[in-house]
Coordinates of C-alpha atoms and ligand atoms in Angstrom, one line a residue:
X133 CA -41.7 -82.5 119.0
X134 CA -38.4 -82.0 120.7
X135 CA -36.4 -84.1 118.3
X136 CA -38.3 -82.8 115.3
X137 CA -37.8 -79.1 116.4
X138 CA -34.1 -79.5 117.1
X139 CA -33.6 -81.2 113.8
X140 CA -35.4 -78.4 111.9
X141 CA -33.2 -75.8 113.7
X142 CA -30.1 -77.7 112.7
X143 CA -31.2 -77.9 109.1
X144 CA -32.2 -74.2 108.6
X145 CA -29.5 -73.0 106.2
X146 CA -30.2 -69.2 106.3
X147 CA -31.7 -66.6 108.6
X148 CA -35.1 -66.6 106.8
X149 CA -35.5 -70.3 107.2
X150 CA -34.4 -70.1 110.8
X151 CA -37.1 -67.5 111.4
X152 CA -39.7 -69.7 109.8
X153 CA -38.7 -72.6 112.1
X154 CA -38.9 -70.2 115.1
X155 CA -42.4 -69.1 114.2
X156 CA -43.5 -72.7 113.7
X157 CA -42.1 -73.9 117.0
X158 CA -42.6 -71.1 119.5
X159 CA -44.5 -68.4 117.7
X160 CA -48.0 -67.4 118.7
X161 CA -49.5 -70.0 116.4
X162 CA -46.7 -72.4 116.9
X163 CA -46.7 -76.0 118.2
X164 CA -45.8 -75.1 121.8
X165 CA -48.5 -72.4 122.0
X166 CA -51.0 -74.9 120.7
X167 CA -50.2 -77.3 123.5
X168 CA -50.5 -74.5 126.1
X169 CA -53.9 -73.6 124.7
X170 CA -55.2 -77.1 125.0
X171 CA -54.2 -77.5 128.7
X172 CA -57.8 -77.7 129.7
X173 CA -58.0 -81.1 128.0
X174 CA -55.1 -82.3 130.2
X175 CA -56.1 -84.0 133.5
X176 CA -55.7 -81.4 136.3
X177 CA -53.1 -83.5 138.2
X178 CA -50.9 -83.7 135.0
X179 CA -51.1 -80.0 134.1
X180 CA -48.3 -78.9 136.3
X181 CA -45.9 -81.4 134.7
X182 CA -47.0 -80.8 131.2
X183 CA -46.7 -77.0 131.7
X184 CA -43.2 -77.4 133.1
X185 CA -42.2 -79.6 130.1
X186 CA -43.5 -77.1 127.6
X187 CA -41.6 -74.3 129.3
X188 CA -38.4 -76.4 129.4
X189 CA -38.9 -77.2 125.7
X190 CA -39.5 -73.5 124.8
X191 CA -36.3 -72.5 126.7
X192 CA -34.4 -75.2 124.9
X193 CA -35.7 -74.2 121.4
X194 CA -34.9 -70.5 122.3
X195 CA -31.4 -71.4 123.2
X196 CA -30.8 -73.5 120.1
X197 CA -32.4 -70.9 117.8
X198 CA -30.1 -68.3 119.3
X199 CA -27.0 -70.5 118.9
X200 CA -28.0 -71.4 115.3
X201 CA -28.5 -67.7 114.5
X202 CA -25.0 -66.9 115.9
X203 CA -23.6 -69.6 113.7
X204 CA -25.2 -68.3 110.6
X205 CA -24.0 -64.7 111.3
X206 CA -20.5 -66.0 111.9
X207 CA -20.5 -68.0 108.7
X208 CA -21.8 -64.9 106.8
X209 CA -19.0 -62.7 108.2
X210 CA -16.4 -65.4 107.4
X211 CA -17.6 -65.6 103.8
X212 CA -17.5 -61.8 103.4
X213 CA -14.0 -61.7 104.8
X214 CA -13.0 -64.5 102.3
X215 CA -14.6 -62.7 99.4
X216 CA -13.1 -59.4 100.2
X217 CA -9.6 -60.6 100.9
X218 CA -7.0 -58.4 99.4
X219 CA -3.8 -60.0 98.1
X220 CA -1.2 -57.4 99.2
X221 CA 1.4 -59.2 97.2
X222 CA -0.3 -58.3 93.9
X223 CA 1.6 -55.6 91.9
X224 CA -0.2 -52.2 92.1
X225 CA -2.2 -50.9 89.1
X226 CA -0.6 -48.0 87.5
X227 CA -2.8 -45.3 86.1
X228 CA -1.8 -44.0 82.7
X229 CA -0.6 -40.4 82.9
X230 CA -1.7 -38.0 80.2
X231 CA 0.5 -35.5 78.4
X232 CA 0.0 -32.0 77.2
X233 CA -1.4 -31.8 73.6
X234 CA 1.3 -30.5 71.2
X235 CA -1.0 -27.6 70.2
X236 CA -1.1 -26.5 73.9
X237 CA 2.6 -26.9 74.2
X238 CA 3.0 -24.2 71.6
X239 CA 0.1 -22.2 72.9
X240 CA 1.2 -22.2 76.5
X241 CA 4.8 -21.4 75.5
X242 CA 3.8 -18.5 73.2
X243 CA 1.3 -17.2 75.9
X244 CA 4.0 -16.9 78.5
X245 CA 6.4 -15.4 75.9
X246 CA 4.0 -12.6 75.1
X247 CA 3.0 -12.1 78.8
X248 CA 6.8 -11.6 79.3
X249 CA 6.7 -8.8 76.7
X250 CA 3.8 -7.0 78.5
X251 CA 0.9 -8.4 76.4
X252 CA -2.4 -9.4 78.0
X253 CA -4.2 -12.6 77.1
X254 CA -7.9 -12.4 76.1
X255 CA -10.3 -15.2 75.2
X256 CA -13.0 -14.5 72.6
X257 CA -16.1 -16.6 72.0
X258 CA -16.0 -19.5 69.5
X259 CA -19.6 -18.8 68.5
X260 CA -19.0 -15.3 67.3
X261 CA -21.3 -12.7 65.7
X262 CA -21.0 -11.5 62.1
X263 CA -20.6 -8.0 63.7
X264 CA -17.3 -8.8 65.4
X265 CA -15.9 -11.4 63.1
X266 CA -16.4 -9.4 60.0
X267 CA -18.2 -6.0 60.1
X268 CA -16.1 -4.4 62.7
X269 CA -13.0 -5.8 60.9
X270 CA -13.8 -3.7 57.8
X271 CA -15.6 -6.6 56.1
X272 CA -19.2 -5.4 55.4
X273 CA -21.8 -8.0 54.3
X274 CA -21.3 -7.8 50.6
X275 CA -17.5 -7.5 50.7
X276 CA -15.9 -10.0 48.2
X277 CA -13.1 -10.8 50.7
X278 CA -15.6 -12.7 52.8
X279 CA -15.1 -15.5 50.4
X280 CA -11.4 -15.8 51.6
X281 CA -12.7 -17.6 54.7
X282 CA -15.5 -20.2 54.1
X283 CA -17.8 -19.7 57.0
X284 CA -20.0 -22.1 59.0
X285 CA -23.1 -19.9 59.7
X286 CA -25.4 -20.8 62.5
X287 CA -28.0 -18.2 61.5
X288 CA -27.8 -14.8 59.8
X289 CA -25.9 -13.2 62.7
X290 CA -24.1 -16.1 64.6
X291 CA -21.3 -18.1 63.1
X292 CA -18.4 -20.3 64.1
X293 CA -15.6 -17.9 64.0
X294 CA -13.3 -18.3 61.0
X295 CA -10.5 -16.2 62.6
X296 CA -9.6 -14.9 66.1
X297 CA -9.6 -11.3 64.6
X298 CA -12.9 -10.5 66.3
X299 CA -10.9 -10.4 69.5
X300 CA -9.2 -7.2 68.1
X301 CA -12.6 -5.4 67.8
X302 CA -13.8 -6.5 71.2
X303 CA -10.6 -5.2 72.9
X304 CA -10.3 -2.0 70.8
X305 CA -13.8 -1.0 71.9
X306 CA -12.9 -1.2 75.6
X307 CA -9.3 0.0 75.7
X308 CA -8.6 3.2 77.6
X309 CA -5.4 4.7 76.1
X310 CA -4.9 7.0 79.0
X311 CA -3.8 3.8 80.8
X312 CA -1.1 3.0 78.2
X313 CA -0.7 1.3 74.9
X314 CA -2.8 -1.8 73.9
X315 CA -0.9 -5.0 73.7
X316 CA -2.9 -8.3 73.6
X317 CA -2.9 -11.8 72.3
X318 CA -6.1 -13.9 71.8
X319 CA -5.6 -17.6 71.3
X320 CA -8.4 -20.1 70.5
X321 CA -10.2 -22.5 68.1
X322 CA -11.5 -21.4 64.7
X323 CA -13.5 -23.2 62.1
X324 CA -13.7 -23.0 58.3
X325 CA -15.3 -25.0 55.5
X326 CA -11.9 -25.9 54.2
X327 CA -11.1 -29.3 52.7
X328 CA -8.9 -31.3 55.0
X329 CA -5.4 -32.2 53.8
X330 CA -1.9 -32.4 55.4
X331 CA -1.8 -28.7 56.3
X332 CA -5.5 -27.7 56.4
X333 CA -8.2 -28.7 58.9
X334 CA -11.8 -27.5 59.2
X335 CA -11.0 -26.8 62.8
X336 CA -7.7 -25.3 63.8
X337 CA -6.1 -22.8 66.3
X338 CA -5.1 -19.3 65.9
X339 CA -3.5 -16.7 68.1
X340 CA -4.4 -13.2 67.4
X341 CA -2.0 -10.4 68.3
X342 CA -2.6 -6.7 68.4
X343 CA -0.5 -3.7 69.4
X344 CA -1.9 -0.2 69.2
X345 CA -0.2 3.0 70.3
X346 CA 1.2 6.2 68.9
X347 CA 4.1 5.8 66.4
X348 CA 3.9 2.1 65.8
X349 CA 5.6 1.2 62.5
X350 CA 6.0 -1.7 60.1
X351 CA 9.5 -2.4 61.5
X352 CA 7.9 -3.0 65.0
X353 CA 5.8 -5.7 63.3
X354 CA 8.7 -7.2 61.4
X355 CA 10.9 -7.2 64.6
X356 CA 8.1 -8.9 66.6
X357 CA 7.4 -11.6 63.9
X358 CA 11.2 -12.3 63.6
X359 CA 11.4 -12.7 67.4
X360 CA 8.5 -15.1 67.5
X361 CA 9.9 -17.2 64.7
X362 CA 13.4 -17.4 66.4
X363 CA 11.8 -18.2 69.7
X364 CA 9.7 -21.0 68.4
X365 CA 11.9 -22.5 65.6
X366 CA 15.4 -21.5 66.7
X367 CA 17.9 -19.6 64.7
X368 CA 18.3 -22.0 61.8
X369 CA 14.9 -22.2 60.1
X370 CA 14.4 -19.6 57.4
X371 CA 11.5 -17.3 57.3
X372 CA 10.2 -14.8 54.7
X373 CA 7.5 -12.1 54.5
X374 CA 5.3 -11.9 51.4
X375 CA 3.0 -9.1 50.5
X376 CA -0.6 -10.1 51.0
X377 CA -4.1 -8.8 51.4
X378 CA -6.4 -8.6 54.4
X379 CA -9.3 -6.2 54.7
X380 CA -8.4 -5.3 58.2
X381 CA -4.7 -4.5 57.6
X382 CA -2.9 -2.2 55.2
X383 CA -0.2 -3.0 54.1
X384 CA -0.6 -6.7 54.7
X385 CA 1.9 -9.6 54.8
X386 CA 2.1 -13.3 55.3
X387 CA 5.0 -15.1 56.9
X388 CA 6.3 -18.4 55.5
X389 CA 8.7 -20.8 57.3
X390 CA 11.0 -23.1 55.3
X391 CA 9.5 -26.6 55.1
X392 CA 10.8 -28.9 57.9
X393 CA 10.4 -31.9 55.8
X394 CA 12.5 -31.1 52.7
X395 CA 14.6 -28.1 53.9
X396 CA 13.0 -25.8 51.4
X397 CA 13.6 -28.1 48.4
X398 CA 10.0 -29.1 47.9
X399 CA 7.9 -32.1 49.0
X400 CA 4.2 -33.0 49.3
X401 CA 3.9 -31.5 52.8
X402 CA 4.7 -28.0 51.4
X403 CA 3.1 -28.7 48.1
X404 CA 6.5 -28.5 46.4
X405 CA 6.9 -24.8 47.3
X406 CA 9.6 -25.3 50.0
X407 CA 7.6 -23.0 52.3
X408 CA 4.8 -23.3 54.8
X409 CA 2.6 -20.3 55.5
X410 CA 2.3 -19.8 59.3
X411 CA 0.7 -16.4 59.8
X412 CA -1.0 -13.3 58.4
X413 CA -0.2 -9.8 59.6
X414 CA -0.2 -6.1 58.8
X415 CA -0.7 -2.6 59.9
X416 CA -4.1 -2.1 61.4
X417 CA -6.5 -0.6 58.8
X418 CA -7.7 2.9 59.9
X419 CA -11.3 1.8 59.4
X420 CA -10.9 -0.9 62.1
X421 CA -9.7 1.8 64.6
X422 CA -12.5 4.2 63.6
X423 CA -15.2 1.4 63.9
X424 CA -14.1 1.0 67.5
X425 CA -14.2 4.8 68.1
X426 CA -10.4 5.4 68.0
X427 CA -9.0 8.3 66.2
X428 CA -6.8 6.8 63.5
X429 CA -5.0 10.0 62.9
X430 CA -3.5 9.7 66.4
X431 CA -3.3 6.0 67.0
X432 CA -2.0 3.2 64.8
X433 CA -0.8 -0.4 65.2
X434 CA 0.0 -3.8 63.9
X435 CA -1.8 -7.1 64.1
X436 CA -1.1 -10.7 63.4
X437 CA -2.9 -14.0 63.3
X438 CA -0.7 -17.1 63.9
X439 CA -1.8 -20.5 62.7
X440 CA -0.8 -22.5 65.8
X441 CA -1.3 -25.9 64.1
X442 CA 1.2 -24.8 61.4
X443 CA 3.6 -23.7 64.1
X444 CA 3.3 -27.1 65.8
X445 CA 3.7 -28.9 62.4
X446 CA 7.0 -27.1 61.8
X447 CA 8.3 -27.2 65.3
X448 CA 7.7 -30.9 65.9
X449 CA 8.1 -32.1 62.2
X450 CA 4.5 -33.5 62.0
X451 CA 3.6 -34.4 58.4
X452 CA -0.2 -34.4 58.8
X453 CA -2.3 -31.8 60.7
X454 CA -5.1 -34.4 61.2
X455 CA -2.9 -36.2 63.7
X456 CA -3.7 -33.3 66.2
X457 CA -7.4 -34.2 66.0
X458 CA -7.6 -38.0 65.9
X459 CA -6.4 -38.5 69.5
X460 CA -4.2 -41.5 68.8
X461 CA -2.4 -41.9 72.2
X462 CA 0.7 -43.3 70.4
X463 CA 1.0 -39.9 68.7
X464 CA 0.2 -37.9 71.8
X465 CA 2.6 -39.8 74.0
X466 CA 5.6 -38.7 72.0
X467 CA 5.2 -35.1 73.4
X468 CA 5.6 -36.1 77.0
X469 CA 9.3 -35.2 77.0
X470 CA 8.6 -31.7 75.6
X471 CA 6.6 -30.6 78.7
Ligands
FA5_789 C1 -6.4 -14.8 58.9 O1 -7.2 -15.6 59.4 C2 -6.3 -13.4 59.5 N1 -7.3 -13.2 60.4 C3 -4.9 -13.3 60.0 C4 -4.5 -11.9 60.3 C5 -4.7 -11.4 61.6 C6 -4.0 -11.1 59.3 C7 -4.4 -10.1 61.9 C8 -3.7 -9.7 59.6 C9 -3.9 -9.3 60.9 P1 -5.5 -16.5 57.2 O2 -6.8 -16.9 56.6 O3 -4.4 -16.5 56.3 O4 -5.6 -15.1 57.9 O5 -5.1 -17.5 58.4 C10 -4.0 -17.3 59.3 C11 -3.2 -18.5 59.5 O6 -4.0 -19.6 59.9 C12 -2.6 -19.0 58.2 O7 -1.3 -18.4 58.0 C13 -2.4 -20.5 58.6 O8 -1.2 -20.6 59.3 C14 -3.5 -20.8 59.4 N2 -4.6 -21.5 58.7 C15 -5.5 -20.9 57.8 N3 -6.3 -21.9 57.3 C16 -6.0 -23.0 58.0 C17 -6.5 -24.4 57.9 N4 -7.6 -24.7 57.2 N5 -5.9 -25.3 58.7 C18 -4.9 -25.0 59.5 N6 -4.3 -23.7 59.6 C19 -4.9 -22.8 58.8

């Protein structure tokens, strides 16, 4: 039994097997216990010697089992240390750094430009109500000018906003003129059922602007738009104002910037017109003020809605608006130096 037991201990290759051997040799139903239980069959004069031998053998097994267990644990630790070894000479892994999206380069720059001129920045909801997006902006339900902006409706009252102009109504309703004039910009995403092409996307960004006080004139608007254009595009690029129509402004204008791609000579990007339209603007329609409970015989103002994508197209010379939305890192990486 001694030889056989020691051999089995030696052979046990893991802790479970070792434990099985322990149970088999010295457990309650193990070989040694069986011998002790059958002592009465041993002649009385031999019992002492047999008992002593059994005890010695149990001590020996115990000792060897302990040693074998220590060996196994040691081997296990050794293996883990090998497996988890770190090669400190390997070069480190670099994590790719992102860069600011070009639309946000323009947005952040314009935001701080307007903050510097005393405007506050507001953020309207992208899921807007018909009430704020249209009705408050002098566009009742049956108004034909609703067709100017093809709308994604969610239900009869909620829609994906087609313009940031709803921000005007929300701010006008709350403004307290005893605290001073109203000057705000409201940037954000807008959505339209437009067909995508080089300069149109079904999702794009606008920045609304609104200034209301006593004695605001069209020349304040023109001066502001000129400053914005010079700030973003520099002194060289040409701009022009065209008369236009919006239900919430009267008179209304649109501003075009000379095409970056053909210097105003005409190319596919500007549809051979030489110009790219970047914003709509005008003097706030009295109905918009009255809808918000403001006396339009005392207060007046101007408003504008910049197309931020178009600003970015012109500033960075991008010939397809869809590049902003396809998230090709090779495209996005180019703007790291602009941050
Ligand atoms: C408006 O959305 C008016 N709310 C702007 C406004 C505000 C006028 C305040 C007066 C007072 P318009 O639909 O023209 O106007 O859009 C404004 C600008 O958004 C355009 O000049 C253009 O730069 C940009 N834009 C319009 N449609 C798209 C489109 N599908 N993709 C990219 N940019 C667009």
